[in-house]
XYZ file of C-alpha atoms in Angstrom:
322
model
C 23.359 9.273 2.916
C 25.938 6.706 3.616
C 25.027 2.937 2.596
C 26.949 -0.342 3.521
C 26.236 -4.090 2.747
C 25.033 -6.692 4.979
C 25.216 -10.363 3.992
C 22.393 -12.759 4.746
C 22.600 -13.673 8.523
C 25.384 -11.048 9.246
C 24.914 -8.790 12.274
C 26.568 -5.577 12.032
C 26.806 -2.487 14.563
C 25.187 0.610 12.950
C 25.364 4.570 14.365
C 22.925 7.237 12.994
C 25.476 10.000 12.448
C 22.863 12.854 10.986
C 21.694 14.133 14.422
C 19.583 16.991 12.760
C 17.798 14.769 10.222
C 15.125 12.341 11.125
C 16.238 8.755 11.431
C 14.811 7.077 8.766
C 16.697 3.890 7.305
C 16.154 2.592 3.678
C 17.348 -1.058 2.392
C 17.524 -2.548 -0.700
C 18.976 -6.053 -2.151
C 22.458 -5.890 -3.697
C 22.731 -4.721 -7.104
C 22.451 -7.780 -9.465
C 20.800 -10.120 -7.378
C 17.734 -11.331 -9.490
C 18.912 -9.921 -12.532
C 18.197 -6.275 -11.740
C 21.183 -3.946 -11.686
C 19.807 -0.387 -10.322
C 21.187 2.946 -10.374
C 22.660 4.592 -7.288
C 19.149 5.945 -6.532
C 16.915 3.181 -7.870
C 15.789 0.031 -6.039
C 15.481 1.798 -2.321
C 12.737 0.920 -0.099
C 10.581 3.926 1.616
C 12.132 5.180 4.846
C 11.126 3.599 8.090
C 12.145 4.838 11.585
C 14.399 3.191 13.649
C 14.235 5.337 16.930
C 11.491 3.346 18.518
C 10.106 -0.056 18.348
C 7.847 -1.390 15.542
C 7.055 -3.498 12.708
C 7.150 -2.308 8.840
C 6.603 -4.059 5.642
C 8.790 -2.055 2.821
C 9.277 -3.005 -0.747
C 11.771 -2.695 -3.387
C 11.339 -2.059 -6.912
C 13.040 -4.710 -9.277
C 13.221 -2.770 -12.473
C 9.331 -2.926 -13.627
C 7.895 0.479 -13.964
C 4.835 1.263 -11.866
C 2.543 1.762 -14.920
C 3.557 -1.721 -16.277
C 1.728 -4.846 -15.721
C 2.961 -7.001 -13.296
C 4.544 -4.147 -11.181
C 3.265 -5.274 -7.883
C 4.043 -8.748 -8.173
C 7.746 -7.830 -9.044
C 8.248 -6.011 -5.744
C 10.358 -7.399 -3.279
C 8.569 -7.236 0.321
C 10.764 -6.869 3.437
C 9.386 -7.356 6.833
C 11.380 -4.987 9.221
C 11.361 -5.420 13.040
C 12.815 -2.909 15.286
C 13.152 -4.175 19.007
C 14.726 -2.807 21.916
C 17.097 -4.896 23.184
C 19.568 -4.479 26.196
C 19.268 -0.535 25.720
C 19.860 -0.665 22.093
C 17.609 -0.725 18.821
C 18.052 -4.124 16.836
C 16.697 -4.258 13.284
C 16.171 -7.248 11.854
C 15.185 -7.952 7.993
C 13.030 -11.017 6.316
C 11.040 -11.739 3.190
C 7.186 -10.871 3.609
C 4.569 -12.992 2.378
C 3.060 -12.104 -0.697
C -0.016 -10.035 0.020
C -2.692 -8.115 -2.350
C -1.811 -4.199 -3.070
C -3.071 -1.890 -0.705
C -5.117 0.076 -2.735
C -6.458 -0.447 -6.500
C -7.166 2.798 -8.913
C -9.889 1.817 -11.258
C -10.126 4.337 -14.042
C -13.492 4.009 -15.711
C -13.344 7.144 -17.710
C -11.968 8.128 -21.194
C -9.090 10.192 -19.780
C -5.631 8.973 -18.670
C -4.979 9.188 -14.888
C -1.455 10.128 -13.696
C -1.398 9.395 -9.528
C 1.754 10.067 -7.356
C 2.058 10.742 -3.509
C 2.345 14.125 -2.213
C 5.675 15.095 -1.397
C 7.207 12.308 -3.789
C 8.559 13.138 -7.238
C 6.328 11.928 -10.286
C 9.381 11.253 -12.030
C 10.084 9.107 -9.401
C 7.279 7.122 -8.629
C 4.054 8.112 -10.829
C 1.378 5.716 -11.712
C -0.387 6.094 -15.527
C -3.828 4.643 -15.460
C -4.936 4.161 -18.844
C -8.760 4.292 -19.699
C -10.886 1.769 -18.628
C -8.139 -0.135 -16.584
C -7.179 -0.908 -13.261
C -4.165 -0.275 -11.699
C -2.580 -1.404 -8.164
C -1.096 1.318 -6.052
C 0.684 1.593 -2.759
C 2.361 4.574 -1.091
C 6.038 5.252 -2.105
C 6.816 6.760 1.549
C 5.152 5.680 4.467
C 6.617 8.426 6.582
C 5.109 11.158 4.287
C 1.463 12.336 4.182
C -0.938 9.878 2.826
C -2.481 12.324 -0.037
C -2.817 11.333 -3.601
C -2.147 13.823 -6.346
C -4.140 13.028 -9.683
C -3.664 14.597 -12.883
C -6.588 13.926 -15.347
C -5.589 14.240 -19.162
C -6.774 13.364 -22.462
C -4.514 11.753 -24.655
C -4.071 12.622 -28.450
C -2.202 10.143 -30.813
C -0.831 10.828 -34.177
C 0.670 8.726 -36.888
C 3.351 9.852 -38.931
C 6.339 8.405 -41.464
C 9.491 8.096 -40.139
C 10.756 6.901 -42.982
C 9.129 5.214 -46.094
C 6.949 2.157 -45.065
C 7.380 2.816 -41.663
C 4.878 4.407 -39.470
C 5.583 5.737 -35.835
C 2.808 6.448 -33.271
C 3.267 9.264 -31.177
C 1.256 10.218 -28.103
C 0.664 13.735 -26.129
C -0.976 14.089 -22.994
C -3.176 17.163 -22.189
C -3.837 17.854 -18.685
C -7.699 18.935 -17.845
C -6.865 18.886 -14.030
C -3.530 18.810 -12.559
C -2.367 17.541 -8.866
C -5.568 17.471 -7.808
C -5.536 16.113 -3.845
C -7.323 13.100 -2.758
C -7.829 11.492 0.656
C -7.874 7.781 0.358
C -9.070 7.559 3.613
C -12.629 9.329 2.830
C -14.824 6.378 2.479
C -17.877 6.063 0.264
C -17.730 9.944 -0.471
C -18.032 11.095 -3.905
C -15.295 13.969 -4.427
C -15.140 16.143 -7.536
C -12.009 16.455 -9.520
C -11.810 20.009 -10.707
C -13.026 23.364 -9.690
C -16.795 24.212 -8.952
C -17.251 25.481 -12.443
C -15.160 22.676 -14.200
C -15.566 19.126 -12.712
C -13.588 16.684 -14.956
C -14.339 13.363 -13.071
C -15.859 12.299 -9.722
C -13.589 10.104 -7.318
C -14.895 7.531 -4.711
C -13.102 5.070 -2.397
C -14.947 1.635 -1.616
C -13.882 -1.442 0.168
C -13.928 -4.335 -2.241
C -12.483 -7.527 -0.864
C -10.200 -6.264 1.909
C -8.796 -3.664 -0.485
C -9.465 0.023 -0.932
C -10.365 0.691 -4.472
C -10.419 4.394 -5.854
C -12.837 4.537 -8.823
C -12.796 7.604 -10.904
C -15.767 8.131 -13.104
C -16.928 11.104 -15.380
C -20.185 10.995 -14.008
C -21.341 14.486 -12.715
C -23.087 14.090 -9.526
C -23.169 16.293 -6.699
C -21.886 14.460 -3.325
C -25.408 15.927 -1.591
C -27.445 13.833 -4.488
C -25.566 10.721 -3.879
C -26.185 10.783 -0.105
C -29.935 11.292 -0.876
C -30.070 8.554 -3.483
C -28.203 5.985 -1.085
C -30.610 3.921 0.934
C -28.130 2.714 3.553
C -25.180 5.343 3.736
C -22.490 4.311 6.217
C -21.648 6.857 8.957
C -18.459 5.068 10.524
C -15.748 3.662 9.688
C -12.825 1.972 11.664
C -9.460 0.502 9.868
C -6.581 -1.442 11.422
C -3.624 -2.416 9.351
C -0.821 -4.056 11.447
C 2.396 -5.571 9.805
C 2.781 -7.661 12.925
C 1.637 -8.341 16.452
C 2.027 -10.367 19.391
C 0.601 -11.766 22.759
C 2.612 -13.460 25.121
C 0.584 -15.106 28.286
C 3.039 -15.412 31.242
C 2.424 -17.327 34.615
C 3.769 -15.551 37.821
C 5.599 -19.035 38.647
C 5.921 -20.665 35.672
C 7.239 -18.040 33.126
C 6.065 -17.704 29.837
C 3.311 -20.199 28.444
C 2.086 -19.496 25.240
C 3.256 -16.952 22.553
C 0.513 -15.926 19.603
C 1.865 -13.986 16.722
C 0.063 -12.671 13.686
C 1.361 -11.289 10.602
C -0.433 -8.653 8.179
C -3.614 -8.169 10.302
C -6.128 -6.123 8.371
C -9.485 -5.035 9.919
C -12.369 -2.805 8.434
C -15.394 -2.254 10.155
C -18.453 -0.096 8.210
C -21.461 0.800 10.285
C -24.607 2.167 8.807
C -28.217 2.636 10.009
C -29.050 -0.208 8.858
C -25.945 -3.058 8.932
C -22.802 -3.605 10.142
C -19.779 -4.850 7.918
C -16.873 -6.675 9.516
C -13.918 -7.639 6.784
C -11.036 -9.479 8.650
C -7.757 -10.787 7.139
C -4.674 -12.412 8.307
C -1.577 -13.643 6.399
C 0.088 -15.900 8.998
C -1.083 -17.275 12.539
C 0.969 -18.944 14.815
C 0.599 -20.335 18.554
C 3.751 -21.371 20.152
C 4.228 -23.386 23.331
C 6.967 -21.636 25.418
C 7.545 -24.205 27.857
C 11.115 -25.626 27.778
C 9.865 -29.023 28.274
C 7.762 -28.898 24.975
C 8.965 -31.390 22.150
C 6.696 -29.857 19.634
C 6.763 -25.915 20.469
C 4.501 -24.901 17.438
C 0.683 -25.770 18.644
C -0.880 -24.116 15.670
C 0.467 -22.636 12.448
C -1.505 -21.104 9.470
C 0.580 -19.468 6.573
C -0.437 -18.037 3.153
C 0.575 -19.998 -0.039
C 3.638 -18.203 -1.368
C 2.409 -18.653 -4.717
C -1.083 -17.040 -4.078
C -1.858 -13.214 -3.420
C -4.797 -14.508 -1.104
C -4.828 -14.102 2.745
C -4.542 -17.174 4.869
C -7.698 -16.335 6.721
C -10.424 -14.105 4.983
C -13.426 -13.532 7.291
C -16.221 -11.197 6.238
C -19.411 -10.807 8.399
C -22.365 -8.365 7.148
C -25.266 -8.092 9.960
C -28.492 -6.566 9.265
C -29.220 -4.033 12.463
C -33.137 -3.632 11.612
């Protein structure tokens, strides 16, 4: 596809010329900014639709591999707002505040996990999670199916002499199970990785501190046994994840009075027979007085610390039902 530069504060007309293709736009910072000089196909965000209003948060890689420490912190996060203005779609970009990763992969096995999104080339975006380690994860393409493909491999390490007095360590991965699909929305269910006659690991997704954590273990238990031994198994799960939301209070004679906006709202509700759990995270919140006579239009403003990965507001409520 075609690309064109857009400087900070600049506005430019744009026409989608590929009528037969889905209107998905991608962005990336100009090469060389921040010291990272990407190749032609590197550093681009995931595609986001521009044919209808919406708000998205996309991120651009800055030369740090997904399997390296600090990958999530190195990403350039961009807030994209698509609005309908005077019969045209207007697209604006701004830096998004820091936030924790939407997922974490906890590998409690002695194997190496290779994780990638279904439909995305593993060579482009594969997360290699070492044994007994935890790695952040995010979908490479928001417009594609949110299914994780997991390969479980055992690692062979060899030491050999490349020259006199110099040892060289080589590692080879031997797959036990390749490209096993996992649904990260299937909360609190133990899922076998492998076939019915050859289960190599077990996967389970849980909510920990507002982040969905995929835990992979070697414990071979049948899902039915897990349900029987769980005293308070949740039966209902509701998740809401909004990049931004706004509410306007309008008077029929005075016009708009108050505008309330919030960014990166995450709400998780889990209901079981004995308890109800509510987890709320909010990264910024603002109330504006929209009256022309207002001398201080910002009535209330709460924003996350740019140096922290914690939300500005984090509410966790657990209620016993019995």
